[in-house]
Short mmCIF file of C-alpha atoms and ligand atoms in Angstrom, two decimals:
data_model
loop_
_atom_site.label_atom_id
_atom_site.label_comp_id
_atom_site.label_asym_id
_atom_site.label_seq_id
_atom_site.Cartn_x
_atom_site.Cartn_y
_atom_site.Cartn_z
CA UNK A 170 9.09 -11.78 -28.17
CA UNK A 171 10.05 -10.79 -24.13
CA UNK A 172 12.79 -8.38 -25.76
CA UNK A 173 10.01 -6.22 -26.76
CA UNK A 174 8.17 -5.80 -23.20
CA UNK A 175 11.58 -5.65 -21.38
CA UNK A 176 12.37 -2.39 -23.78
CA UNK A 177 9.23 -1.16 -22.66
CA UNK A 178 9.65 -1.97 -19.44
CA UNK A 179 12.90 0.13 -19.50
CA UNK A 180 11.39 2.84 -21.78
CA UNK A 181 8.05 3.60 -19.98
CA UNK A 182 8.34 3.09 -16.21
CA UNK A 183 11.76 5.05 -15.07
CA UNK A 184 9.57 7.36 -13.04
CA UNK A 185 8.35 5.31 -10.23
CA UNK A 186 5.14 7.05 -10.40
CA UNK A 187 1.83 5.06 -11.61
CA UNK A 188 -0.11 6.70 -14.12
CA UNK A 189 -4.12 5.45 -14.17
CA UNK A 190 -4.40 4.04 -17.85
CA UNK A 191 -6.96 5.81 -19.42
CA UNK A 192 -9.87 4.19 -20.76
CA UNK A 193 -10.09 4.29 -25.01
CA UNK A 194 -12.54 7.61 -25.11
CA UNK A 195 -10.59 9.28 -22.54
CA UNK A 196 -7.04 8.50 -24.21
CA UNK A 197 -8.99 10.00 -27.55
CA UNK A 198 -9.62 13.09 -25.82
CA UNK A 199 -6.92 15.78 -26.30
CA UNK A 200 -5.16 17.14 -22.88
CA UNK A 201 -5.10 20.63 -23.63
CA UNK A 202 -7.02 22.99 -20.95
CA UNK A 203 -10.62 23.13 -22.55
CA UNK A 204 -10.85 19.68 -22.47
CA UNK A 205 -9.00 18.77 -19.34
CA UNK A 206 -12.59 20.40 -18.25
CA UNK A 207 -14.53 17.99 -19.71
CA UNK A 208 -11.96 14.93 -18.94
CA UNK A 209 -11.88 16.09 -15.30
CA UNK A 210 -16.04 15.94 -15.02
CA UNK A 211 -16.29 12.47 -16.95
CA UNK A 212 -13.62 11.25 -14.31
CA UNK A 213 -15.47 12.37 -11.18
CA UNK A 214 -18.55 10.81 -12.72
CA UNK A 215 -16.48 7.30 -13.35
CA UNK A 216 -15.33 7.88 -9.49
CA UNK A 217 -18.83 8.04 -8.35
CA UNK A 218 -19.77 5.31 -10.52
CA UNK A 219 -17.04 3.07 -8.62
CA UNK A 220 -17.12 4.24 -5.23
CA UNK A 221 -19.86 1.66 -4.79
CA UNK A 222 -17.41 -1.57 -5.55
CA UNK A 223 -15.42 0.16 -2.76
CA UNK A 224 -18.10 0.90 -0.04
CA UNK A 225 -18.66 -1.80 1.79
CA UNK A 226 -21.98 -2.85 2.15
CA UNK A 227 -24.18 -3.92 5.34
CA UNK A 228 -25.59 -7.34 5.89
CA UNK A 229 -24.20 -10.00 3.83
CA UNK A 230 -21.34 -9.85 1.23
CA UNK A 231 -20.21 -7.17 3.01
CA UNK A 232 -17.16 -8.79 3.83
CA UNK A 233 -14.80 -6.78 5.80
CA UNK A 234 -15.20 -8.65 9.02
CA UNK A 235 -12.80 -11.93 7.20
CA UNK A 236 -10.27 -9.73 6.24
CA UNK A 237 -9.88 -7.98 9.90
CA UNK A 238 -10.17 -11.42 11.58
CA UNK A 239 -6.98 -12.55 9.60
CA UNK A 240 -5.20 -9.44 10.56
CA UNK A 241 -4.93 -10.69 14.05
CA UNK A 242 -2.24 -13.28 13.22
CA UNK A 243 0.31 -11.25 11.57
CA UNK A 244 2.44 -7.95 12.43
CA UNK A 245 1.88 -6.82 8.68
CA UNK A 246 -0.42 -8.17 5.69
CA UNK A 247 0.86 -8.53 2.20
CA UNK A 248 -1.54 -9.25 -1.06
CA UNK A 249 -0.22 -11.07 -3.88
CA UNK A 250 -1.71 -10.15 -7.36
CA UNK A 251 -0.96 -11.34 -10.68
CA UNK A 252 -2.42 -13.19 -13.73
CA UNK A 253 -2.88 -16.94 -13.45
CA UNK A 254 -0.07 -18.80 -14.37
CA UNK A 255 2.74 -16.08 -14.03
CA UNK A 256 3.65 -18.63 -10.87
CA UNK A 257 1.79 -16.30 -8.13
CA UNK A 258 1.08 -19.93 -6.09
CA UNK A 259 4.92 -21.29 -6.63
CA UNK A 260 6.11 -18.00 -4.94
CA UNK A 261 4.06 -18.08 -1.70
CA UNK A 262 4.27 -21.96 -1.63
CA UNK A 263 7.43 -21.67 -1.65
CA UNK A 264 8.26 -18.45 0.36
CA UNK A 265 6.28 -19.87 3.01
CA UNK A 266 7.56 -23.00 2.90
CA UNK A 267 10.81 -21.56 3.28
CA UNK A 268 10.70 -18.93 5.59
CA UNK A 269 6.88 -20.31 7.41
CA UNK A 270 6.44 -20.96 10.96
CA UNK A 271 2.97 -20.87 11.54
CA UNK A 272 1.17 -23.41 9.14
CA UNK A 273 -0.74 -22.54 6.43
CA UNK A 274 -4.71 -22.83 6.63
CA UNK A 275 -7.66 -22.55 4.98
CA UNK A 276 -9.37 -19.01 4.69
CA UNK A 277 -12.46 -20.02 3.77
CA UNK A 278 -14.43 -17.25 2.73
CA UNK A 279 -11.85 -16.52 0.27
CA UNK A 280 -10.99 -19.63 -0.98
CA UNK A 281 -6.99 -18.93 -0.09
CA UNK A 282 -4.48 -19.64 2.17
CA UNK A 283 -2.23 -17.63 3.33
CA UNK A 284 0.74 -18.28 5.10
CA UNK A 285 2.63 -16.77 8.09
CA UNK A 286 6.50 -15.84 7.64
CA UNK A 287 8.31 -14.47 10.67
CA UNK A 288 11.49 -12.28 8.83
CA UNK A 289 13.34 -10.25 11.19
CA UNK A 290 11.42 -10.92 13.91
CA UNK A 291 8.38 -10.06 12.43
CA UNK A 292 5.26 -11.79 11.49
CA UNK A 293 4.31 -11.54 7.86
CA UNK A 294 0.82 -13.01 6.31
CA UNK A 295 1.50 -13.44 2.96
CA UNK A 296 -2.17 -13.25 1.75
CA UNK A 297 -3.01 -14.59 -2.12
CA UNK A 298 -5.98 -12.30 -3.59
CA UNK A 299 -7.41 -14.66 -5.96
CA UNK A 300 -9.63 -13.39 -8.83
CA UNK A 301 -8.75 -9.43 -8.47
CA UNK A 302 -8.80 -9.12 -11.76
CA UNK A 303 -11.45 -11.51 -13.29
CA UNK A 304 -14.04 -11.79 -10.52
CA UNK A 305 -13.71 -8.42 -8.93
CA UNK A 306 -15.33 -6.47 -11.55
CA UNK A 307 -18.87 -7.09 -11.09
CA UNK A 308 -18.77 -5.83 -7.99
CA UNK A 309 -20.33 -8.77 -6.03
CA UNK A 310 -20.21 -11.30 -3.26
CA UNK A 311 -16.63 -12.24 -3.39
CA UNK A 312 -15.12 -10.14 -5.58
CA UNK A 313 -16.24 -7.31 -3.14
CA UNK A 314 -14.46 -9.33 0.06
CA UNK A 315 -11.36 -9.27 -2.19
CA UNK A 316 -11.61 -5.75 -2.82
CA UNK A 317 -11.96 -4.83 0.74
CA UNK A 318 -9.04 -7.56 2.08
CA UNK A 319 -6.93 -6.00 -0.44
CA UNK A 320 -7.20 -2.59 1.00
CA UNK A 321 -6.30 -3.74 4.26
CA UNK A 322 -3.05 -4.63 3.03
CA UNK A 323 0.73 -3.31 3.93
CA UNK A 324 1.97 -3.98 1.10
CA UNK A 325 0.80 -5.51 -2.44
CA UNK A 326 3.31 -7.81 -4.34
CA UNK A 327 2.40 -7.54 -8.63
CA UNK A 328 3.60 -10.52 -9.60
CA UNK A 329 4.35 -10.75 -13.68
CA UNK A 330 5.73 -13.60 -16.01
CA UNK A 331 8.97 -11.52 -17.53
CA UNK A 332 8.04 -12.86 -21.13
CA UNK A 333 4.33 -12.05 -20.64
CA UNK A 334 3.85 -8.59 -22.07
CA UNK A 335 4.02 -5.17 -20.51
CA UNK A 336 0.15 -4.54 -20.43
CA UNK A 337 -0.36 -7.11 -17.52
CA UNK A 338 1.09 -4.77 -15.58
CA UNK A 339 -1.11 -1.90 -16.31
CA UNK A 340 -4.00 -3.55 -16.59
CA UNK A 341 -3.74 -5.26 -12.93
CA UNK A 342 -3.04 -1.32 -11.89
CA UNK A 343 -5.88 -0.21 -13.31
CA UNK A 344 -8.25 -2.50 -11.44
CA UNK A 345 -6.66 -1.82 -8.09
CA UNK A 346 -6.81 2.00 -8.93
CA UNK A 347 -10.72 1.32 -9.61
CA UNK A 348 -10.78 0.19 -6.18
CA UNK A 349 -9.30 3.42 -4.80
CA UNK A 350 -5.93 1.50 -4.36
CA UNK A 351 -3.21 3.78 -4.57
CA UNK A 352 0.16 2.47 -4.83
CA UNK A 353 3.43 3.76 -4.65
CA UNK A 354 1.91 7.07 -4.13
CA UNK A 355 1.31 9.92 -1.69
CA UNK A 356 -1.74 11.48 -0.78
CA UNK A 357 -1.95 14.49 -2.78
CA UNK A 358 -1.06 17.80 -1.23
CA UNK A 359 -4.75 19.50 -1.71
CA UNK A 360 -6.38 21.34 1.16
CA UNK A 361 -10.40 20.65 0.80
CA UNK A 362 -12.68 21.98 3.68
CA UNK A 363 -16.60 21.77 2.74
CA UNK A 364 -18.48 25.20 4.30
CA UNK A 365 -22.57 26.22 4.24
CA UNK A 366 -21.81 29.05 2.67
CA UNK A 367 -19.39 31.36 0.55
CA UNK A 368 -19.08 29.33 -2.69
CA UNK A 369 -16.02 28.05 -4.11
CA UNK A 370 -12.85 29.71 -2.62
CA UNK A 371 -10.22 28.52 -4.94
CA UNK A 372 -6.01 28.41 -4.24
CA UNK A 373 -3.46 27.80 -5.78
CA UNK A 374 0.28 28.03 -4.32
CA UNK A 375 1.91 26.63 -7.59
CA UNK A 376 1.43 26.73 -11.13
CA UNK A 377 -1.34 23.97 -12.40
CA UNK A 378 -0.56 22.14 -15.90
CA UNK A 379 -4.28 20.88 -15.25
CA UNK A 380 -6.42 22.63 -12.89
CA UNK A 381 -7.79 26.29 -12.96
CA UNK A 382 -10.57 27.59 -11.16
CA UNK A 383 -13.34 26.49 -13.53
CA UNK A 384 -12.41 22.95 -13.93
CA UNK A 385 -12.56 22.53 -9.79
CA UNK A 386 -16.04 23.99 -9.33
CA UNK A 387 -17.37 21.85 -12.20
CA UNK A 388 -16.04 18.82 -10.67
CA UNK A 389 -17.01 19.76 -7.09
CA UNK A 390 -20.56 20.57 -8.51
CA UNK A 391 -20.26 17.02 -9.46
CA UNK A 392 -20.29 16.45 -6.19
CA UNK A 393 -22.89 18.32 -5.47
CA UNK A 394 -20.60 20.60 -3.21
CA UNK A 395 -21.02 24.59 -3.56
CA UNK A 396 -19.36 25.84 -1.19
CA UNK A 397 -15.62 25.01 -0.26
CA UNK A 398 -11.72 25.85 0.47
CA UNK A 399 -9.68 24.26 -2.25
CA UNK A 400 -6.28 24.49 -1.94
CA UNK A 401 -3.79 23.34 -3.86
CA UNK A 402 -0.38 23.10 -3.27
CA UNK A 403 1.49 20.91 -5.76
CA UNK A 404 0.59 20.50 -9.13
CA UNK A 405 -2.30 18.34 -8.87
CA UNK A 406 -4.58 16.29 -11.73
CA UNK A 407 -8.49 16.37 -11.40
CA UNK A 408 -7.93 12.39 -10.46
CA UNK A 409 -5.94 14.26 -7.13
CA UNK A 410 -8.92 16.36 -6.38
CA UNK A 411 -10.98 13.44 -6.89
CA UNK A 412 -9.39 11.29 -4.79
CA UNK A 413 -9.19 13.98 -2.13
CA UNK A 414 -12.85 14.64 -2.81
CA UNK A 415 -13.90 11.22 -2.55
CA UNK A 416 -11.72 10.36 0.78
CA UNK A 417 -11.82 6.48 0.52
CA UNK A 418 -8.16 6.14 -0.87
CA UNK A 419 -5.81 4.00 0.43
CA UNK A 420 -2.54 4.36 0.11
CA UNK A 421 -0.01 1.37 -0.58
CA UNK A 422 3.36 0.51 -1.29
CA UNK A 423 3.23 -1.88 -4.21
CA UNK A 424 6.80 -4.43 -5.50
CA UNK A 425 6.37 -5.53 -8.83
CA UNK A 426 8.10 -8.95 -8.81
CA UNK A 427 8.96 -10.15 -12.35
CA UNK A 428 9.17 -13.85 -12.11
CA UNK A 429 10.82 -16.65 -14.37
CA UNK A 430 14.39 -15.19 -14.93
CA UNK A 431 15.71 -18.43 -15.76
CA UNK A 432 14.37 -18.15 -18.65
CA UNK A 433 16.09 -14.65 -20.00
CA UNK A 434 19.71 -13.32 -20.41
CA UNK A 435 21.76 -11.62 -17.97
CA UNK A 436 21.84 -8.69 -20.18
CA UNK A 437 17.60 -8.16 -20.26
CA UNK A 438 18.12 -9.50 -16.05
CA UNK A 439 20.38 -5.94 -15.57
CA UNK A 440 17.60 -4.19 -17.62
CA UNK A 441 15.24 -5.48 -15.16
CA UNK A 442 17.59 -4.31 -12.17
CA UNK A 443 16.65 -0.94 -12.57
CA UNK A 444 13.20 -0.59 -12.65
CA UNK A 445 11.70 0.81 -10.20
CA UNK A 446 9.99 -0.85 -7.17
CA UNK A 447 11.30 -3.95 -9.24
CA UNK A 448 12.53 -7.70 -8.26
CA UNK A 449 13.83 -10.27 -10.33
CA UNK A 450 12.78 -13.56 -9.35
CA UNK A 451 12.86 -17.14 -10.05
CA UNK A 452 9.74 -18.61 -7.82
CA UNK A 453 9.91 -22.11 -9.10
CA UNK A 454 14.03 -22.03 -8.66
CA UNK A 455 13.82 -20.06 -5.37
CA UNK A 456 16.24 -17.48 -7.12
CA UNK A 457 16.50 -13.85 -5.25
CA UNK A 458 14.02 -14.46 -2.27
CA UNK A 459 16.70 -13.24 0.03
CA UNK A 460 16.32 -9.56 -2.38
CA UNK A 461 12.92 -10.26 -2.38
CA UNK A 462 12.24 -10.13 1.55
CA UNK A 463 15.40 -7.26 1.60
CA UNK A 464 12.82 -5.00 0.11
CA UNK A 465 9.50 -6.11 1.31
CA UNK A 466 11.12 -5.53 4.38
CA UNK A 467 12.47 -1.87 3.62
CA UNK A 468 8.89 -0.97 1.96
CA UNK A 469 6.84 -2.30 5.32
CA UNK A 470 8.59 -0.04 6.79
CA UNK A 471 7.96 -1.66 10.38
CA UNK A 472 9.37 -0.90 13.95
CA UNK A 473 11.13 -3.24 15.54
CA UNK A 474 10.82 -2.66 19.52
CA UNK A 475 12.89 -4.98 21.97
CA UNK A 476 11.26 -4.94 25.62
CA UNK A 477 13.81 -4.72 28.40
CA UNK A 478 12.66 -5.79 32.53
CA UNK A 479 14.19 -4.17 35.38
CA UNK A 480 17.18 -5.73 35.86
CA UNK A 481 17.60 -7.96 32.90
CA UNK A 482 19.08 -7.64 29.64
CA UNK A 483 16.73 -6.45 26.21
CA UNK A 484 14.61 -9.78 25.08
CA UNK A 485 16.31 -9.34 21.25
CA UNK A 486 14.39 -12.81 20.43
CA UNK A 487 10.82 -11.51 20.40
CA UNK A 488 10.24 -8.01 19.38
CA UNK A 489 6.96 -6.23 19.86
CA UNK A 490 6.48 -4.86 16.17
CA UNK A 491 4.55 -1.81 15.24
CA UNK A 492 3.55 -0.79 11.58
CA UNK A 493 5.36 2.75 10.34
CA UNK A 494 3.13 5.71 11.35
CA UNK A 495 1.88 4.22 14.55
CA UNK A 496 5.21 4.32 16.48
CA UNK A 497 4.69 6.20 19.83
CA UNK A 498 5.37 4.79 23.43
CA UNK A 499 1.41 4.90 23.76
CA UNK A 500 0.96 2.31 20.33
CA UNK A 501 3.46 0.20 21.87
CA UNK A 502 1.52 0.17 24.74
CA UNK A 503 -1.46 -0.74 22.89
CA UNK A 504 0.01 -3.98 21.05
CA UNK A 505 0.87 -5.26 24.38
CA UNK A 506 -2.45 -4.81 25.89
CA UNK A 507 -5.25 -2.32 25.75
CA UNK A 508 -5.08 -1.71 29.54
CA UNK A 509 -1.41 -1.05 29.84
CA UNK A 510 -1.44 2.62 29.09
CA UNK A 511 -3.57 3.11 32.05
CA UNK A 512 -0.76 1.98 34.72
CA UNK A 513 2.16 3.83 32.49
CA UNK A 514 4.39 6.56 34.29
CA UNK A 515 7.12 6.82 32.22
CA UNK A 516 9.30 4.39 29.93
CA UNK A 517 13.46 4.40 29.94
CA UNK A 518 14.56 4.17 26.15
CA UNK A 519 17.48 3.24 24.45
CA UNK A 520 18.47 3.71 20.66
CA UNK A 521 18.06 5.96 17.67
CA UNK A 522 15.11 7.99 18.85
CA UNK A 523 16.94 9.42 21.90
CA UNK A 524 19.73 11.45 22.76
CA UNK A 525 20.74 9.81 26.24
CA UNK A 526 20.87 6.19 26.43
CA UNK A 527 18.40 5.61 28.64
CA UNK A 528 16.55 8.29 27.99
CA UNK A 529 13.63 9.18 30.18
CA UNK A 530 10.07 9.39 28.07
CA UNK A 531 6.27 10.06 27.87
CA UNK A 532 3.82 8.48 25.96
CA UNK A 533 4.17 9.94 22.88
CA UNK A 534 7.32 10.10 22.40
CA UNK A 535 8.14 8.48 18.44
CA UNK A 536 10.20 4.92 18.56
CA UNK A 537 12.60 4.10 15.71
CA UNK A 538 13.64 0.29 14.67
CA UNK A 539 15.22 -1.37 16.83
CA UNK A 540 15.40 0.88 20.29
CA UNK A 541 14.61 -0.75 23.38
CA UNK A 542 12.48 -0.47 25.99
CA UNK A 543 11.53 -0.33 29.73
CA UNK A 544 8.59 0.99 31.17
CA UNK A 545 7.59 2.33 34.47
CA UNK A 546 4.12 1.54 36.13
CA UNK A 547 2.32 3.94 38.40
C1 NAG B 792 -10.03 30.73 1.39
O1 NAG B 792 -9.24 29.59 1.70
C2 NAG B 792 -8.05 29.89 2.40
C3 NAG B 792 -7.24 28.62 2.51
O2 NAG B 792 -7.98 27.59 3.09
C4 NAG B 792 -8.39 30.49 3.74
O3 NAG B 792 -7.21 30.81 4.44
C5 NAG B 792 -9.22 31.74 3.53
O4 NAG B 792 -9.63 32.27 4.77
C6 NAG B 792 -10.44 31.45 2.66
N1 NAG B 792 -11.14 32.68 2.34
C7 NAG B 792 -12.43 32.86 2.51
C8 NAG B 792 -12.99 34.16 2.07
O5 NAG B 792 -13.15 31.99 3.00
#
């Protein structure tokens, strides 16, 4: 039975990429350029359709202002996902039992508990989103808070039963791309600047397998927009000038962990191996956490930054952590305290970002991992 999704598995997903699984009248509908017009027009309308699960709403079931508050206790915030009964509640029992040091407690409003890790120096909230798939879909109360905690998150860990079949997987990324979740992806590389006037200035710096000028104006007249500069410059699907279009995307980097590999061969287990953004796991056997956090850790992508006072060595026990992207002096200012930047003169720096070690910085000068820091007050 498994040997047939694990084929798949290793058949269909060597790309990396995420594909959104078509709905059965769009799959019907032939991709060749007339109709891409038409497919492109029915997907803006879908988008529209769904940007109201995403919005949230004012007044009561609103629900961002749980998921923020929870933020607070962590350096980074990952989601689990998964079907019940693939073992989603073994793995964070047990990864925070292993690895916790802050005790688990009750998130009310949501009905789950997450628990804090500290890995590396870091704190992780490992965050269970109950229900994404069954309750979210109305689009109401607490399906909605879901929705909107999950798109706070750093990361999102799929978890899947390795003898449950392949369509879990697409089914759970479907949902969380109807929730303008993007994961594993990039924003796409379109240009779009809305103007009074001048109508629809269409470019394109590459060849399009999907888009011409026609298609873009009928989905931007969708939109209700006349007059813009569209330009594209990578090959991009009408779902790219959608999302661009509709600007409420996030973008997150998504580990699928495949759990219960006791129960398969070490020949399907190397089949496994090597797809992508993949992790073999045993939850209930604690097999391959230490892979598991390897890569959650690579895919957070977070900066450790050591803090060094005049005169004494680096502190290497407590590092002030900043999420990738959001690296300068000036953000580690910040996460100390919101007033710092105000006495800041200068800070000495040691480590990969420099050239001299110390090396004497501004503000916004970019930290890597691991460099450490001194700073001089006014
Ligand atoms: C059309 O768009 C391009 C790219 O954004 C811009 O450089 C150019 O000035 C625009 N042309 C007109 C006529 O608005």
């Amino acid at each position: 039975l498994h040997t047939h999704s694990l084929t798949a598995y290793k058949q269909g997903h060597n790309t990396g990429t995420i594909n959104q699984s078509p709905g059965p009248d769009m799959a019907r509908t032939q991709k060749n350029k007339a109709t891409a017009h038409h497919l492109g027009l029915l997907k803006a309308r879908l988008a529209k359709l769904r940007r109201e699960l995403i919005t949230p709403k004012g007044g009561s079931g609103g629900g961002t202002g749980e998921g923020f508050d929870v933020a607070k206790t962590g350096d980074a915030r990952i989601g689990f996902v998964g079907f019940p009964s693939v073992g989603k509640s073994t793995l964070l029992s047990n990864l925070a039992g292993v690895y916790s040091e802050v005790a688990a407690y009750e998130f009310t409003t949501l009905t789950t508990v997450p628990g804090v890790i500290r890995y590396k120096g870091a704190k992780i909230q490992l965050l269970d989103l109950p229900g994404i798939i069954e309750g979210a879909k109305d689009g109401k109360g607490r399906g909605r808070q879901v929705i909107a905690v999950a798109r706070t998150c750093n990361l999102i860990l799929i978890v899947l039963d390795v003898l449950k079949p392949l369509g879990h997987k697409k089914l759970i990324e479907h949902e969380l791309e109807g929730f303008g979740i993007r994961l594993n992806k990039q924003p796409p590389n379109i240009g779009f600047k809305k103007k009074d006037k001048g109508g629809i200035n269409f470019t394109a710096t590459c060849a399009q397998s999907e888009l011409d000028a026609d298609t873009v104006k009928s989905i931007l007249a969708e939109y209700k927009i006349h007059n813009a500069d569209i330009t594209l410059r990578s090959d991009a699907t009408a779902d790219d000038l959608i999302d661009v279009v509709e600007g409420n995307r996030v973008y997150i980097p998504c580990i699928y962990v495949l759990n219960k590999i006791d129960q398969i061969s070490i020949e399907e287990l190397d089949i496994i191996y090597k797809v992508p953004h993949c992790v073999p796991i045993s939850a209930h056997h604690r097999w391959n956490f230490d892979d598991l956090l390897e890569k959650i850790w690579d895919y957070l992508k977070l900066v450790r930054i050591y803090t060094k006072p005049k005169g004494q060595l680096p502190d290497y026990t407590s590092p002030v952590v900043l999420p990738d992207g959001r690296t300068a002096v000036e953000d580690f200012c910040l996460k100390i305290h919101k007033n710092l930047i105000k006495e800041f003169k200068y800070a000495l720096v040691w480590g990969s970002s420099v050239k001299h070690n110390p090396q004497k910085v501004g503000k916004d000068h970019i930290l890597e991992d691991e460099d450490v820091i001194q700073l001089v007050k006014k």
